[in-house]
């Protein structure tokens, strides 16, 4: 994960997972990307024994790190936040060797490489809004002309960073497209703008491909288009709609086949907009607002998979 001292404990889903592991008597070790490596074909890490508390003002203790084969761990959670860059991908190769050597990696390293949070909706075009992934500014302009209002975003970021809602009259159109594509050297995504965003962007958590209810609905501020809590959206919970269930059944089945134990689908109106498997969030908010404990449900599933008691 990112250094545990840098997180926001009041809302961090990784900390919630760590606290649930502690409750079950699981020994914890903390790694950053600097701490994992491959030596002569085997995955190793310098893991710092970790204790977590329920105090959001003083939430952890780290002991001196020690060298260990990563394959000896029962579970190895990849909870490094995006950007999803080359370094992230390189880290998944270390995790792949750890999994080959016996650790259950959450989520599967191959899936982390293949299931890009933005692009993976291309595997489900019938569930998604009209979408284009391109480096071409002319292609985005043509897409804008066809749909009147669009949203453009990078493929490797999170939390609403660098997301723009555009129409043809926007005088900043050229500079935004230059920025989002880095002068046509970087792929970006454009989607038809969904006016239903004013009612919220729903995050549905999936455990082993099965949806959890309720969903977390993130309602944008009146002066913002982004349904992201990091961008100031308001959190509430809501029941799954029949369309949500349909989307989850279709996408969840594919994720389960790919070894994705924990995922978060983003749904606006009737449309799937993102598939989050790198570091899904929303656990803390759902637990606080609805009393449903996704961390406990996830560990029930994982412990059953490795043949441990789920108590």
Short mmCIF file of C-alpha atoms in Angstrom, two decimals:
data_model
loop_
_atom_site.label_atom_id
_atom_site.label_comp_id
_atom_site.label_asym_id
_atom_site.label_seq_id
_atom_site.Cartn_x
_atom_site.Cartn_y
_atom_site.Cartn_z
CA UNK A 1 0.00 0.00 0.00
CA UNK A 2 1.00 3.63 0.16
CA UNK A 3 2.82 4.47 3.41
CA UNK A 4 0.24 3.93 6.14
CA UNK A 5 1.15 7.20 7.81
CA UNK A 6 -0.04 9.13 4.75
CA UNK A 7 -3.61 7.81 4.58
CA UNK A 8 -6.78 9.55 5.78
CA UNK A 9 -7.86 7.13 8.51
CA UNK A 10 -11.41 8.46 8.84
CA UNK A 11 -12.35 7.11 5.41
CA UNK A 12 -9.59 4.74 4.30
CA UNK A 13 -10.86 1.33 3.14
CA UNK A 14 -7.45 -0.32 3.49
CA UNK A 15 -7.34 0.59 7.18
CA UNK A 16 -10.82 -0.90 7.58
CA UNK A 17 -9.55 -4.15 6.03
CA UNK A 18 -6.54 -4.13 8.36
CA UNK A 19 -8.76 -3.64 11.40
CA UNK A 20 -10.95 -6.56 10.36
CA UNK A 21 -7.87 -8.76 9.91
CA UNK A 22 -6.66 -7.76 13.38
CA UNK A 23 -10.07 -8.63 14.85
CA UNK A 24 -9.68 -12.13 13.46
CA UNK A 25 -6.19 -12.59 14.89
CA UNK A 26 -4.37 -12.32 11.55
CA UNK A 27 -0.74 -11.15 11.73
CA UNK A 28 -0.12 -8.07 9.59
CA UNK A 29 2.92 -6.89 7.63
CA UNK A 30 3.21 -3.57 5.81
CA UNK A 31 4.93 -3.21 2.42
CA UNK A 32 5.30 -0.34 -0.01
CA UNK A 33 6.45 -0.82 -3.59
CA UNK A 34 10.00 -0.06 -2.42
CA UNK A 35 9.86 -3.13 -0.19
CA UNK A 36 9.05 -5.87 -2.73
CA UNK A 37 11.41 -7.41 -5.28
CA UNK A 38 12.32 -10.50 -7.30
CA UNK A 39 15.57 -12.35 -6.55
CA UNK A 40 16.58 -15.28 -8.72
CA UNK A 41 12.98 -15.81 -9.75
CA UNK A 42 11.44 -15.64 -6.25
CA UNK A 43 9.39 -12.83 -4.73
CA UNK A 44 10.67 -11.28 -1.51
CA UNK A 45 9.65 -8.36 0.65
CA UNK A 46 10.82 -6.37 3.63
CA UNK A 47 7.68 -6.52 5.73
CA UNK A 48 7.25 -4.32 8.79
CA UNK A 49 5.10 -6.00 11.47
CA UNK A 50 2.03 -3.79 11.76
CA UNK A 51 -0.41 -3.15 14.58
CA UNK A 52 -3.52 -1.09 13.92
CA UNK A 53 -5.87 0.55 16.42
CA UNK A 54 -9.41 1.89 16.36
CA UNK A 55 -8.15 5.39 17.13
CA UNK A 56 -8.27 7.54 13.97
CA UNK A 57 -5.84 9.95 15.60
CA UNK A 58 -3.19 7.29 16.32
CA UNK A 59 -4.02 4.40 14.06
CA UNK A 60 -0.87 2.29 13.65
CA UNK A 61 2.46 1.03 14.97
CA UNK A 62 5.23 -0.35 12.78
CA UNK A 63 8.04 -2.58 14.03
CA UNK A 64 11.40 -3.15 12.35
CA UNK A 65 11.00 -4.63 8.86
CA UNK A 66 12.33 -8.11 8.15
CA UNK A 67 13.03 -9.99 4.96
CA UNK A 68 10.58 -12.73 3.96
CA UNK A 69 9.47 -14.77 0.93
CA UNK A 70 6.18 -13.26 -0.16
CA UNK A 71 4.86 -16.66 -1.17
CA UNK A 72 4.83 -17.68 2.51
CA UNK A 73 2.03 -15.22 3.26
CA UNK A 74 -1.55 -16.48 3.31
CA UNK A 75 -2.87 -13.25 1.75
CA UNK A 76 -1.14 -10.41 -0.04
CA UNK A 77 -3.36 -7.38 -0.62
CA UNK A 78 -2.40 -4.96 -3.40
CA UNK A 79 -3.86 -1.68 -2.12
CA UNK A 80 -1.51 0.79 -3.80
CA UNK A 81 -3.59 3.70 -5.06
CA UNK A 82 -3.31 4.80 -8.70
CA UNK A 83 -1.77 6.29 -10.82
CA UNK A 84 -1.86 3.05 -12.74
CA UNK A 85 1.51 3.54 -14.39
CA UNK A 86 4.41 1.37 -15.52
CA UNK A 87 5.69 1.07 -11.94
CA UNK A 88 2.34 -0.30 -10.84
CA UNK A 89 2.46 -2.88 -13.64
CA UNK A 90 6.04 -3.85 -12.77
CA UNK A 91 4.91 -4.43 -9.16
CA UNK A 92 2.27 -6.89 -10.39
CA UNK A 93 5.04 -9.10 -11.77
CA UNK A 94 6.48 -9.38 -8.27
CA UNK A 95 3.00 -10.18 -6.98
CA UNK A 96 2.55 -12.77 -9.72
CA UNK A 97 5.64 -14.64 -8.54
CA UNK A 98 4.35 -14.43 -4.95
CA UNK A 99 1.04 -15.93 -6.04
CA UNK A 100 2.81 -18.67 -8.00
CA UNK A 101 4.68 -19.48 -4.79
CA UNK A 102 1.58 -19.82 -2.61
CA UNK A 103 0.17 -16.44 -1.53
CA UNK A 104 -3.42 -15.52 -2.38
CA UNK A 105 -3.06 -12.08 -3.97
CA UNK A 106 -6.07 -9.77 -3.72
CA UNK A 107 -6.71 -8.94 -6.50
CA UNK A 108 -5.15 -11.40 -8.95
CA UNK A 109 -2.02 -9.80 -10.51
CA UNK A 110 -3.00 -10.74 -14.05
CA UNK A 111 -6.38 -9.12 -13.53
CA UNK A 112 -4.73 -5.99 -12.15
CA UNK A 113 -2.86 -5.68 -15.44
CA UNK A 114 -5.78 -6.52 -17.69
CA UNK A 115 -8.78 -4.86 -16.04
CA UNK A 116 -8.09 -1.18 -16.44
CA UNK A 117 -10.64 0.75 -14.44
CA UNK A 118 -11.69 2.91 -17.36
CA UNK A 119 -11.06 0.74 -20.44
CA UNK A 120 -12.56 -2.53 -19.17
CA UNK A 121 -16.08 -1.27 -19.85
CA UNK A 122 -15.21 -1.87 -23.52
CA UNK A 123 -15.82 -5.57 -22.80
CA UNK A 124 -19.44 -4.66 -21.95
CA UNK A 125 -20.50 -2.05 -24.55
CA UNK A 126 -24.17 -2.94 -24.11
CA UNK A 127 -23.95 -1.78 -20.48
CA UNK A 128 -21.91 1.39 -20.98
CA UNK A 129 -22.65 4.84 -22.42
CA UNK A 130 -21.19 5.71 -25.84
CA UNK A 131 -17.44 5.77 -25.25
CA UNK A 132 -14.24 6.37 -27.16
CA UNK A 133 -10.64 5.67 -26.09
CA UNK A 134 -8.16 7.51 -28.26
CA UNK A 135 -5.12 9.79 -28.47
CA UNK A 136 -6.60 11.73 -31.37
CA UNK A 137 -7.97 15.18 -30.57
CA UNK A 138 -9.89 15.16 -33.86
CA UNK A 139 -11.59 11.90 -32.86
CA UNK A 140 -12.66 13.43 -29.54
CA UNK A 141 -13.95 16.53 -31.33
CA UNK A 142 -15.99 14.36 -33.70
CA UNK A 143 -17.32 12.41 -30.72
CA UNK A 144 -18.28 15.69 -29.05
CA UNK A 145 -20.01 16.88 -32.19
CA UNK A 146 -22.02 13.64 -32.31
CA UNK A 147 -23.14 13.78 -28.66
CA UNK A 148 -23.25 17.49 -27.82
CA UNK A 149 -21.83 17.15 -24.30
CA UNK A 150 -19.17 14.71 -23.14
CA UNK A 151 -16.90 13.83 -20.24
CA UNK A 152 -13.18 13.31 -20.86
CA UNK A 153 -10.77 11.70 -18.40
CA UNK A 154 -7.34 10.07 -18.20
CA UNK A 155 -7.06 6.29 -18.02
CA UNK A 156 -4.67 6.06 -15.08
CA UNK A 157 -5.98 8.34 -12.32
CA UNK A 158 -8.57 8.14 -9.52
CA UNK A 159 -10.74 10.27 -7.27
CA UNK A 160 -12.06 12.53 -10.01
CA UNK A 161 -8.64 13.92 -10.96
CA UNK A 162 -8.50 15.61 -14.40
CA UNK A 163 -12.11 14.84 -15.34
CA UNK A 164 -13.72 17.48 -17.57
CA UNK A 165 -17.30 17.95 -18.80
CA UNK A 166 -17.23 19.64 -22.21
CA UNK A 167 -19.57 21.05 -24.82
CA UNK A 168 -18.75 22.47 -28.24
CA UNK A 169 -19.01 26.07 -27.03
CA UNK A 170 -16.31 25.61 -24.39
CA UNK A 171 -13.50 28.03 -25.22
CA UNK A 172 -11.09 25.84 -23.24
CA UNK A 173 -11.79 22.83 -25.46
CA UNK A 174 -8.48 22.90 -27.32
CA UNK A 175 -6.30 23.26 -24.25
CA UNK A 176 -8.25 20.61 -22.34
CA UNK A 177 -7.84 18.12 -25.17
CA UNK A 178 -4.16 18.99 -25.48
CA UNK A 179 -3.76 18.43 -21.75
CA UNK A 180 -5.81 15.25 -21.45
CA UNK A 181 -3.97 13.60 -24.38
CA UNK A 182 -0.58 15.20 -23.58
CA UNK A 183 -0.47 16.57 -27.12
CA UNK A 184 -1.79 13.32 -28.65
CA UNK A 185 0.88 11.19 -26.96
CA UNK A 186 -1.40 9.64 -24.31
CA UNK A 187 -4.68 7.76 -24.54
CA UNK A 188 -7.73 9.29 -22.92
CA UNK A 189 -11.39 8.34 -22.60
CA UNK A 190 -14.43 10.33 -23.67
CA UNK A 191 -17.98 9.34 -22.76
CA UNK A 192 -21.35 10.83 -23.57
CA UNK A 193 -22.30 13.04 -20.64
CA UNK A 194 -24.96 11.43 -18.47
CA UNK A 195 -27.32 14.05 -17.00
CA UNK A 196 -28.34 11.48 -14.39
CA UNK A 197 -25.09 12.33 -12.60
CA UNK A 198 -27.03 15.01 -10.69
CA UNK A 199 -28.74 12.13 -8.84
CA UNK A 200 -25.41 10.48 -8.02
CA UNK A 201 -22.70 8.06 -9.09
CA UNK A 202 -23.39 4.68 -7.47
CA UNK A 203 -20.55 2.49 -6.22
CA UNK A 204 -21.57 -1.16 -5.93
CA UNK A 205 -19.08 -3.39 -4.12
CA UNK A 206 -18.61 -6.94 -5.43
CA UNK A 207 -17.14 -9.81 -3.42
CA UNK A 208 -16.13 -12.78 -5.57
CA UNK A 209 -18.30 -11.33 -8.32
CA UNK A 210 -21.43 -11.02 -6.16
CA UNK A 211 -22.90 -7.56 -5.48
CA UNK A 212 -23.30 -6.26 -1.97
CA UNK A 213 -26.31 -4.16 -0.96
CA UNK A 214 -26.74 -1.29 -0.34
CA UNK A 215 -24.75 0.70 -2.87
CA UNK A 216 -22.89 3.87 -1.99
CA UNK A 217 -24.38 6.80 -3.89
CA UNK A 218 -22.07 9.81 -4.34
CA UNK A 219 -24.02 12.95 -5.15
CA UNK A 220 -21.96 15.76 -6.72
CA UNK A 221 -21.92 19.27 -5.34
CA UNK A 222 -24.16 21.66 -7.22
CA UNK A 223 -21.06 23.42 -8.59
CA UNK A 224 -19.28 20.24 -9.74
CA UNK A 225 -19.89 17.42 -12.23
CA UNK A 226 -17.87 14.77 -10.39
CA UNK A 227 -19.45 12.06 -8.26
CA UNK A 228 -16.28 11.43 -6.27
CA UNK A 229 -16.00 11.77 -2.51
CA UNK A 230 -12.48 13.16 -2.92
CA UNK A 231 -14.03 15.90 -5.07
CA UNK A 232 -16.56 16.84 -2.41
CA UNK A 233 -19.51 14.64 -3.35
CA UNK A 234 -22.05 13.77 -0.65
CA UNK A 235 -22.26 10.12 0.46
CA UNK A 236 -25.54 8.29 0.90
CA UNK A 237 -26.68 4.69 0.54
CA UNK A 238 -29.33 3.30 -1.78
CA UNK A 239 -30.81 -0.04 -2.77
CA UNK A 240 -29.68 -1.70 -5.98
CA UNK A 241 -31.97 -1.15 -8.94
CA UNK A 242 -32.94 -4.01 -11.29
CA UNK A 243 -30.52 -2.50 -13.83
CA UNK A 244 -27.75 -2.45 -11.21
CA UNK A 245 -28.33 -6.15 -10.57
CA UNK A 246 -28.22 -6.89 -14.30
CA UNK A 247 -24.92 -5.01 -14.67
CA UNK A 248 -23.42 -6.70 -11.61
CA UNK A 249 -24.40 -10.18 -12.75
CA UNK A 250 -22.84 -9.64 -16.17
CA UNK A 251 -19.62 -7.98 -15.02
CA UNK A 252 -19.29 -9.92 -11.78
CA UNK A 253 -19.26 -13.26 -13.56
CA UNK A 254 -16.32 -12.12 -15.70
CA UNK A 255 -14.43 -10.69 -12.73
CA UNK A 256 -14.87 -13.90 -10.73
CA UNK A 257 -13.36 -15.92 -13.59
CA UNK A 258 -10.38 -13.55 -13.57
CA UNK A 259 -9.74 -14.01 -9.84
CA UNK A 260 -11.02 -10.63 -8.69
CA UNK A 261 -12.06 -11.06 -5.07
CA UNK A 262 -12.99 -7.44 -4.43
CA UNK A 263 -14.25 -4.86 -6.91
CA UNK A 264 -16.30 -1.70 -7.14
CA UNK A 265 -18.56 -0.91 -10.09
CA UNK A 266 -19.48 2.69 -10.83
CA UNK A 267 -22.96 3.17 -12.29
CA UNK A 268 -24.62 6.42 -13.35
CA UNK A 269 -28.29 6.13 -14.25
CA UNK A 270 -28.54 2.88 -16.21
CA UNK A 271 -24.91 2.84 -17.37
CA UNK A 272 -21.70 1.20 -16.21
CA UNK A 273 -18.95 3.83 -16.28
CA UNK A 274 -15.97 2.22 -14.48
CA UNK A 275 -14.79 -1.11 -13.05
CA UNK A 276 -12.51 -0.53 -10.06
CA UNK A 277 -10.27 -3.40 -8.96
CA UNK A 278 -6.95 -1.72 -8.11
CA UNK A 279 -7.92 -0.27 -4.73
CA UNK A 280 -11.72 -0.17 -4.40
CA UNK A 281 -13.11 2.13 -1.73
CA UNK A 282 -16.48 2.74 -0.11
CA UNK A 283 -16.23 0.20 2.72
CA UNK A 284 -16.07 2.76 5.50
CA UNK A 285 -18.93 4.91 4.21
CA UNK A 286 -21.30 1.95 3.69
CA UNK A 287 -20.49 0.63 7.16
CA UNK A 288 -21.09 4.03 8.73
CA UNK A 289 -24.31 4.81 6.86
CA UNK A 290 -25.92 1.35 6.69
CA UNK A 291 -24.10 -0.85 9.20
CA UNK A 292 -23.15 -3.37 6.48
CA UNK A 293 -19.59 -4.64 6.96
CA UNK A 294 -17.99 -5.33 3.57
CA UNK A 295 -14.60 -6.01 5.19
CA UNK A 296 -16.07 -8.82 7.29
CA UNK A 297 -17.83 -10.32 4.26
CA UNK A 298 -14.62 -10.18 2.23
CA UNK A 299 -12.59 -11.92 4.93
CA UNK A 300 -15.28 -14.58 5.35
CA UNK A 301 -14.82 -15.38 1.67
CA UNK A 302 -11.01 -15.22 1.67
CA UNK A 303 -10.58 -17.35 4.78
CA UNK A 304 -12.92 -19.96 3.34
CA UNK A 305 -10.81 -20.03 0.18
CA UNK A 306 -7.63 -20.79 2.12
CA UNK A 307 -9.36 -23.22 4.46
CA UNK A 308 -9.25 -21.15 7.64
CA UNK A 309 -11.96 -20.49 10.23
CA UNK A 310 -14.18 -17.52 9.35
CA UNK A 311 -15.00 -16.64 12.96
#
